[in-house]
Short mmCIF file of C-alpha atoms in Angstrom, two decimals:
data_model
loop_
_atom_site.label_atom_id
_atom_site.label_comp_id
_atom_site.label_asym_id
_atom_site.label_seq_id
_atom_site.Cartn_x
_atom_site.Cartn_y
_atom_site.Cartn_z
CA MET A 215 14.77 27.16 5.80
CA LYS A 216 15.76 26.30 2.05
CA ASP A 217 17.94 23.92 2.96
CA LYS A 218 15.32 22.17 5.20
CA LYS A 219 12.54 22.43 2.37
CA VAL A 220 15.06 20.46 -0.14
CA SER A 221 15.99 17.69 2.50
CA PHE A 222 12.25 17.42 3.00
CA ILE A 223 11.51 16.60 -0.46
CA ILE A 224 14.73 14.32 -1.12
CA LEU A 225 13.23 11.98 2.15
CA ASP A 226 10.04 12.20 0.22
CA ILE A 227 11.49 11.17 -3.15
CA LEU A 228 13.18 8.31 -1.16
CA PHE A 229 10.27 7.03 0.39
CA ILE A 230 7.96 6.93 -3.04
CA PHE A 231 11.08 5.15 -4.35
CA MET A 232 11.20 2.62 -1.74
CA MET A 233 7.63 2.15 -2.24
CA ILE A 234 8.14 1.54 -5.93
CA ALA A 235 11.37 -0.03 -6.79
CA PRO A 236 11.22 -3.25 -4.77
CA LEU A 237 7.52 -4.10 -6.70
CA VAL A 238 9.13 -3.14 -9.92
CA GLY A 239 12.16 -4.87 -9.37
CA ALA A 240 10.05 -7.80 -8.53
CA ILE A 241 7.91 -7.73 -12.00
CA ILE A 242 11.43 -7.30 -13.93
CA LEU A 243 12.45 -10.37 -12.10
CA LYS A 244 9.24 -12.32 -12.97
CA ILE A 245 9.37 -11.42 -16.56
CA LEU A 246 12.96 -12.15 -17.25
CA THR A 247 12.44 -15.92 -15.35
CA ALA A 248 8.78 -16.63 -16.45
CA PRO A 249 8.93 -19.83 -18.75
CA LEU A 250 6.89 -20.30 -21.77
CA SER A 251 3.56 -21.43 -21.43
CA GLU A 252 0.32 -22.17 -23.96
CA GLY A 253 -2.92 -22.15 -23.20
CA VAL A 254 -4.62 -22.15 -19.73
CA SER A 255 -1.70 -22.14 -16.97
CA VAL A 256 -2.82 -22.25 -13.12
CA SER A 257 0.18 -23.49 -10.98
CA GLY A 258 1.75 -22.25 -8.19
CA ALA A 259 4.77 -19.75 -7.17
CA GLN A 260 7.54 -20.08 -9.25
CA ILE A 261 10.85 -21.27 -7.62
CA TYR A 262 13.80 -19.11 -8.59
CA PHE A 263 16.85 -21.42 -7.06
CA THR A 264 16.96 -23.50 -4.15
CA ILE A 265 19.35 -22.96 -1.29
CA PRO A 266 21.13 -26.05 0.15
CA MET A 267 20.48 -26.86 3.65
CA PRO A 268 21.24 -29.69 6.26
CA LEU A 269 17.68 -31.15 6.63
CA GLN A 270 16.09 -29.74 3.78
CA ASP A 271 16.70 -27.10 0.83
CA LEU A 272 15.03 -24.06 1.33
CA PRO A 273 13.47 -22.75 -2.26
CA ILE A 274 13.10 -19.12 -2.78
CA THR A 275 9.96 -18.54 -4.55
CA GLU A 276 8.03 -15.66 -6.22
CA SER A 277 5.61 -15.77 -3.04
CA GLN A 278 8.70 -15.26 -0.99
CA VAL A 279 9.97 -12.23 -3.13
CA VAL A 280 7.07 -10.67 -3.84
CA SER A 281 6.16 -10.70 -0.17
CA LEU A 282 9.56 -8.96 0.88
CA ALA A 283 8.77 -6.50 -1.73
CA VAL A 284 5.31 -5.91 -0.10
CA ILE A 285 6.96 -5.40 3.29
CA ILE A 286 9.85 -2.98 1.89
CA ALA A 287 6.61 -1.00 0.12
CA ILE A 288 4.42 -0.98 3.07
CA THR A 289 7.54 0.47 5.07
CA GLY A 290 8.23 2.83 2.66
CA LEU A 291 4.40 4.24 2.58
CA CYS A 292 4.51 4.23 6.66
CA LEU A 293 7.35 6.63 6.52
CA TYR A 294 6.03 8.71 3.88
CA LEU A 295 2.87 9.19 5.66
CA THR A 296 4.43 9.73 8.74
CA HIS A 297 7.19 12.15 7.49
CA GLY A 298 6.80 15.95 8.52
CA ILE A 299 4.08 15.25 10.85
CA ARG A 300 3.64 18.22 13.84
CA ALA A 301 1.23 19.36 15.77
CA GLY A 302 -0.94 22.21 14.40
CA VAL A 303 -0.28 21.68 11.13
CA LYS A 304 -2.69 19.53 8.97
CA THR A 305 -1.65 17.99 5.64
CA LYS A 306 -3.21 15.53 3.29
CA ARG A 307 -0.99 12.50 4.30
CA GLN A 308 -0.89 13.76 7.94
CA LEU A 309 -5.28 13.25 7.91
CA LEU A 310 -4.80 10.30 6.22
CA ALA A 311 -2.50 8.66 9.00
CA GLU A 312 -4.46 9.55 11.36
CA TRP A 313 -7.72 7.90 9.94
CA ILE A 314 -5.94 4.80 9.71
CA VAL A 315 -4.79 5.25 13.27
CA GLU A 316 -8.20 6.09 14.44
CA PHE A 317 -10.12 3.23 12.24
CA VAL A 318 -7.64 0.63 13.80
CA ASP A 319 -7.73 1.90 17.03
CA LYS A 320 -11.42 1.81 17.24
CA MET A 321 -11.58 -1.68 15.77
CA VAL A 322 -9.10 -2.90 18.33
CA LYS A 323 -11.19 -1.31 21.44
CA GLU A 324 -14.75 -3.18 19.75
CA ASN A 325 -13.42 -6.39 19.35
CA MET A 326 -10.60 -6.60 22.20
CA GLY A 327 -11.35 -4.17 25.02
CA ASP A 328 -9.41 -1.83 26.69
CA TYR A 329 -6.81 -4.16 27.83
CA PHE A 330 -5.48 -4.16 23.72
CA ARG A 331 -5.10 -1.06 23.47
CA GLY A 332 -1.64 -1.48 22.23
CA PHE A 333 -2.60 -3.69 19.66
CA GLY A 334 -3.27 -1.15 17.00
CA PRO A 335 0.04 -1.42 15.49
CA PHE A 336 0.29 -5.04 14.81
CA ILE A 337 -3.13 -5.14 13.38
CA SER A 338 -2.33 -2.65 11.03
CA GLY A 339 0.26 -4.58 10.13
CA ILE A 340 -1.58 -7.71 9.53
CA LEU A 341 -3.99 -5.72 7.28
CA ALA A 342 -1.71 -4.10 5.02
CA LEU A 343 0.42 -7.11 4.73
CA SER A 344 -2.75 -8.93 3.48
CA ALA A 345 -4.43 -6.51 1.60
CA PHE A 346 -1.19 -5.43 -0.42
CA SER A 347 -0.14 -8.96 -0.85
CA SER A 348 -3.61 -9.48 -2.32
CA LEU A 349 -3.71 -6.75 -4.34
CA SER A 350 0.10 -7.45 -6.14
CA SER A 351 -1.99 -9.16 -8.28
CA LEU A 352 -3.01 -6.17 -10.19
CA LEU A 353 0.65 -6.35 -11.32
CA GLY A 354 1.07 -9.09 -12.85
CA LEU A 355 2.34 -10.80 -9.79
CA TYR A 356 1.77 -13.78 -7.98
CA PRO A 357 -0.07 -12.96 -4.79
CA PRO A 358 1.38 -14.42 -1.62
CA THR A 359 -2.12 -15.31 -0.21
CA SER A 360 -2.49 -17.92 -2.76
CA ASP A 361 0.43 -19.50 -1.09
CA ILE A 362 -0.54 -21.79 1.77
CA ASN A 363 2.99 -21.89 3.25
CA ILE A 364 2.89 -17.91 3.50
CA ILE A 365 -0.47 -17.92 5.01
CA ALA A 366 0.18 -20.47 7.35
CA GLY A 367 2.94 -18.83 8.14
CA TRP A 368 0.82 -15.83 9.48
CA SER A 369 -1.48 -18.24 10.97
CA ILE A 370 1.24 -19.97 13.23
CA LEU A 371 2.35 -16.82 14.43
CA VAL A 372 -1.12 -15.48 15.50
CA PHE A 373 -1.35 -18.92 16.96
CA ILE A 374 1.57 -18.43 18.83
CA LEU A 375 0.35 -15.20 20.22
CA ILE A 376 -3.30 -16.60 21.23
CA THR A 377 -1.58 -19.37 23.42
CA TYR A 378 0.89 -16.42 24.92
CA TYR A 379 -2.49 -14.57 26.32
CA LYS A 380 -4.02 -17.65 27.41
CA MET A 381 -0.95 -18.69 29.60
CA LYS A 382 -0.99 -15.50 31.66
CA CYS A 383 -2.24 -16.83 34.00
CA GLY A 384 -0.03 -19.94 34.05
CA PRO A 385 0.86 -23.07 32.34
CA TRP A 386 -1.23 -24.96 34.78
CA HIS A 387 -4.45 -22.51 34.04
CA TYR A 388 -4.06 -23.27 30.37
CA ILE A 389 -3.81 -26.65 30.94
CA LYS A 390 -6.38 -26.92 32.94
CA SER A 391 -9.00 -24.70 30.47
CA PHE A 392 -8.82 -28.16 28.45
CA GLY A 393 -11.36 -29.75 30.67
CA GLU A 394 -13.52 -26.93 30.62
CA PRO A 395 -16.73 -27.24 31.15
CA VAL A 396 -16.29 -31.07 31.74
CA LYS A 397 -13.35 -33.13 31.95
CA PRO A 398 -14.42 -35.82 29.35
CA LEU A 399 -14.21 -32.97 26.37
CA ALA A 400 -10.82 -32.40 26.77
CA PRO A 401 -9.94 -34.55 23.28
CA LEU A 402 -12.45 -32.30 21.23
CA ASN A 403 -11.01 -28.77 22.85
CA ILE A 404 -7.47 -29.89 22.09
CA ILE A 405 -8.67 -30.71 18.52
CA SER A 406 -10.09 -27.26 18.63
CA GLU A 407 -7.19 -25.91 19.73
CA ILE A 408 -5.21 -27.31 16.67
CA ALA A 409 -7.96 -26.37 14.40
CA THR A 410 -7.66 -22.99 15.23
CA PRO A 411 -4.69 -22.05 12.70
CA VAL A 412 -5.38 -24.48 10.01
CA SER A 413 -8.74 -22.90 9.53
CA MET A 414 -7.41 -19.43 9.30
CA THR A 415 -5.36 -20.66 6.93
CA PHE A 416 -7.61 -22.49 4.86
CA ARG A 417 -10.47 -19.45 5.04
CA HIS A 418 -7.44 -17.17 3.90
CA TYR A 419 -5.86 -19.11 1.25
CA GLY A 420 -8.68 -20.90 -0.16
CA ASN A 421 -10.94 -17.50 -0.92
CA VAL A 422 -7.97 -15.82 -2.57
CA LEU A 423 -6.39 -18.64 -4.34
CA SER A 424 -10.40 -19.61 -5.76
CA GLY A 425 -10.75 -16.16 -7.08
CA SER A 426 -7.28 -16.43 -9.22
CA VAL A 427 -8.16 -19.59 -10.59
CA ILE A 428 -11.48 -17.91 -11.26
CA SER A 429 -10.27 -15.09 -13.06
CA VAL A 430 -7.73 -17.51 -15.22
CA LEU A 431 -10.32 -19.86 -16.40
CA LEU A 432 -13.01 -16.94 -17.46
CA ALA A 433 -10.03 -15.39 -19.28
CA THR A 434 -9.54 -18.27 -20.86
CA ALA A 435 -12.94 -19.29 -21.65
CA LEU A 436 -13.68 -15.60 -23.13
CA GLN A 437 -10.93 -16.06 -25.69
CA GLY A 438 -11.67 -19.71 -26.73
CA LEU A 439 -15.36 -17.57 -27.37
CA SER A 440 -13.72 -14.71 -28.83
CA ALA A 441 -12.08 -16.99 -31.43
CA MET A 442 -15.56 -19.35 -31.71
CA VAL A 443 -17.32 -16.08 -33.02
CA PHE A 444 -14.95 -13.66 -34.39
CA GLY A 445 -12.11 -16.51 -35.81
CA LYS A 446 -12.99 -16.09 -39.66
CA LEU A 447 -12.49 -12.31 -39.64
CA PRO A 448 -9.15 -11.80 -41.65
CA GLY A 449 -5.63 -11.05 -39.00
CA PHE A 450 -5.94 -9.47 -36.10
CA LEU A 451 -9.71 -8.95 -36.44
CA GLY A 452 -9.86 -13.03 -35.98
CA ASP A 453 -7.14 -13.36 -33.59
CA PHE A 454 -8.48 -10.59 -30.85
CA GLY A 455 -10.03 -11.64 -27.72
CA TRP A 456 -13.09 -9.19 -28.38
CA PHE A 457 -15.09 -10.83 -25.50
CA ARG A 458 -12.30 -10.21 -22.98
CA ILE A 459 -12.88 -6.45 -23.85
CA GLY A 460 -13.88 -4.96 -20.07
CA ILE A 461 -15.49 -8.43 -18.61
CA PRO A 462 -12.33 -9.61 -16.69
CA ALA A 463 -11.62 -6.35 -15.51
CA VAL A 464 -15.14 -5.94 -13.55
CA MET A 465 -14.60 -9.22 -12.12
CA SER A 466 -11.12 -8.37 -10.78
CA LEU A 467 -12.79 -5.50 -8.96
CA TYR A 468 -14.42 -8.38 -6.97
CA PHE A 469 -11.45 -11.39 -6.90
CA ASP A 470 -8.64 -9.05 -6.57
CA ILE A 471 -9.45 -5.66 -5.04
CA PHE A 472 -12.82 -6.40 -2.69
CA SER A 473 -12.11 -9.88 -2.23
CA GLY A 474 -8.53 -9.43 -1.56
CA CYS A 475 -9.39 -6.66 1.21
CA LEU A 476 -12.29 -8.17 2.63
CA GLN A 477 -9.98 -11.42 3.63
CA ALA A 478 -7.38 -9.14 5.34
CA TYR A 479 -10.28 -7.67 7.04
CA ILE A 480 -11.40 -11.11 8.08
CA PHE A 481 -7.91 -12.48 9.19
CA ALA A 482 -7.67 -9.15 11.42
CA VAL A 483 -10.97 -9.59 13.01
CA LEU A 484 -10.43 -13.45 13.58
CA THR A 485 -6.99 -12.87 15.11
CA MET A 486 -8.82 -10.22 17.22
CA LEU A 487 -11.32 -12.45 18.51
CA TYR A 488 -8.88 -15.51 18.94
CA VAL A 489 -6.21 -13.49 21.15
CA ALA A 490 -9.26 -11.52 23.37
CA GLY A 491 -11.44 -14.71 23.83
CA GLY A 492 -8.49 -16.63 24.91
CA PHE A 493 -7.40 -14.40 27.37
CA PRO A 494 -8.74 -15.05 30.83
CA GLU A 495 -9.08 -11.21 31.68
CA ASP A 496 -10.62 -11.85 34.84
CA GLU A 497 -8.52 -14.60 36.20
CA TYR A 498 -5.52 -12.61 35.33
CA GLN A 499 -6.71 -9.28 37.07
CA ARG A 500 -7.54 -11.20 40.39
CA ARG A 501 -4.15 -13.33 39.93
CA GLN A 502 -2.34 -9.66 39.77
CA PHE A 503 -4.39 -8.54 42.64
CA ARG A 504 -2.93 -11.67 44.88
CA LYS A 505 0.29 -10.95 43.86
CA MET A 506 0.21 -7.34 45.20
CA GLN A 507 -1.30 -8.31 48.04
CA LYS A 508 1.38 -10.63 49.01
CA LYS A 509 4.11 -8.17 47.78
CA ALA A 510 2.43 -5.45 49.85
CA GLU A 511 2.47 -7.98 53.07
CA LYS A 512 6.08 -8.72 52.27
CA THR A 513 7.07 -5.28 52.67
CA LYS A 514 5.05 -4.56 55.65
CA ALA A 515 6.60 -7.71 57.54
CA LYS A 516 9.92 -6.46 56.48
CA GLU A 517 9.23 -3.18 57.54
CA GLU A 518 7.86 -4.32 60.89
CA GLY A 519 11.00 -6.59 61.57
CA LYS A 520 13.51 -3.38 60.61
CA ALA A 521 11.29 -1.56 63.65
CA LEU A 522 11.75 -4.16 65.71
CA LEU A 523 15.55 -4.26 65.29
#
């Protein structure tokens, strides 16, 4: 019994280390490689190194490193929350894990319907990855959600998923859907189809990046205002950014926390609405029913043929 308790604690420590170590490593890497800068600095993700490739070189940027760190940290969090879960015993971590599952399942049911009951883990992954990527800015890291390449990758994956469910009734049914409600609207429907991942990308990317830019500009402006008002004070008193006390932190509550979590929620909801809205469930059910009928008729014909023999 004692050995089980010790092993349980050791695994907990490993899971906590798995949550913390990748983010600490990303912070250390940034500190060691960040170039010196003066004044206002609003730039993209830092490029750590480049891998030569046949068609085009592959740059490894801070966005990719932080994304990987966030994914590992989320995996560690999931393992920690689900470690030791068993029926009849309610712990704080188990209650939190159950609340997350119930919350996401409720979202999926309300936005997608019963057919997509199994979509909970995927939507949970989108919410966690987007939210924690945005929150990584609180650690001084470059948030992956401020990199259009990262968000575009997510949107393309979601677009592939949307197209997959639209083609559940076959490629021909999917092609014919562009001519609805009337065939002359086909070009507009095709443009609308292509615009789906583009709009998802720019909506998420633009809101997160604008918050980061506003925060930097505000902090710089307050530093300049402090220098203007208190610059004549001797030594440290004149150099200290008095007006930066508290105000950037309040702004961060909105731009880094509230806005980041809100954009994660919006991206997840849009994913659910686009997938469920593009799926022709009624036609799919009718098609499945016809297949079952044909299969039953073939089985019946075989049985009758065997009976005659």
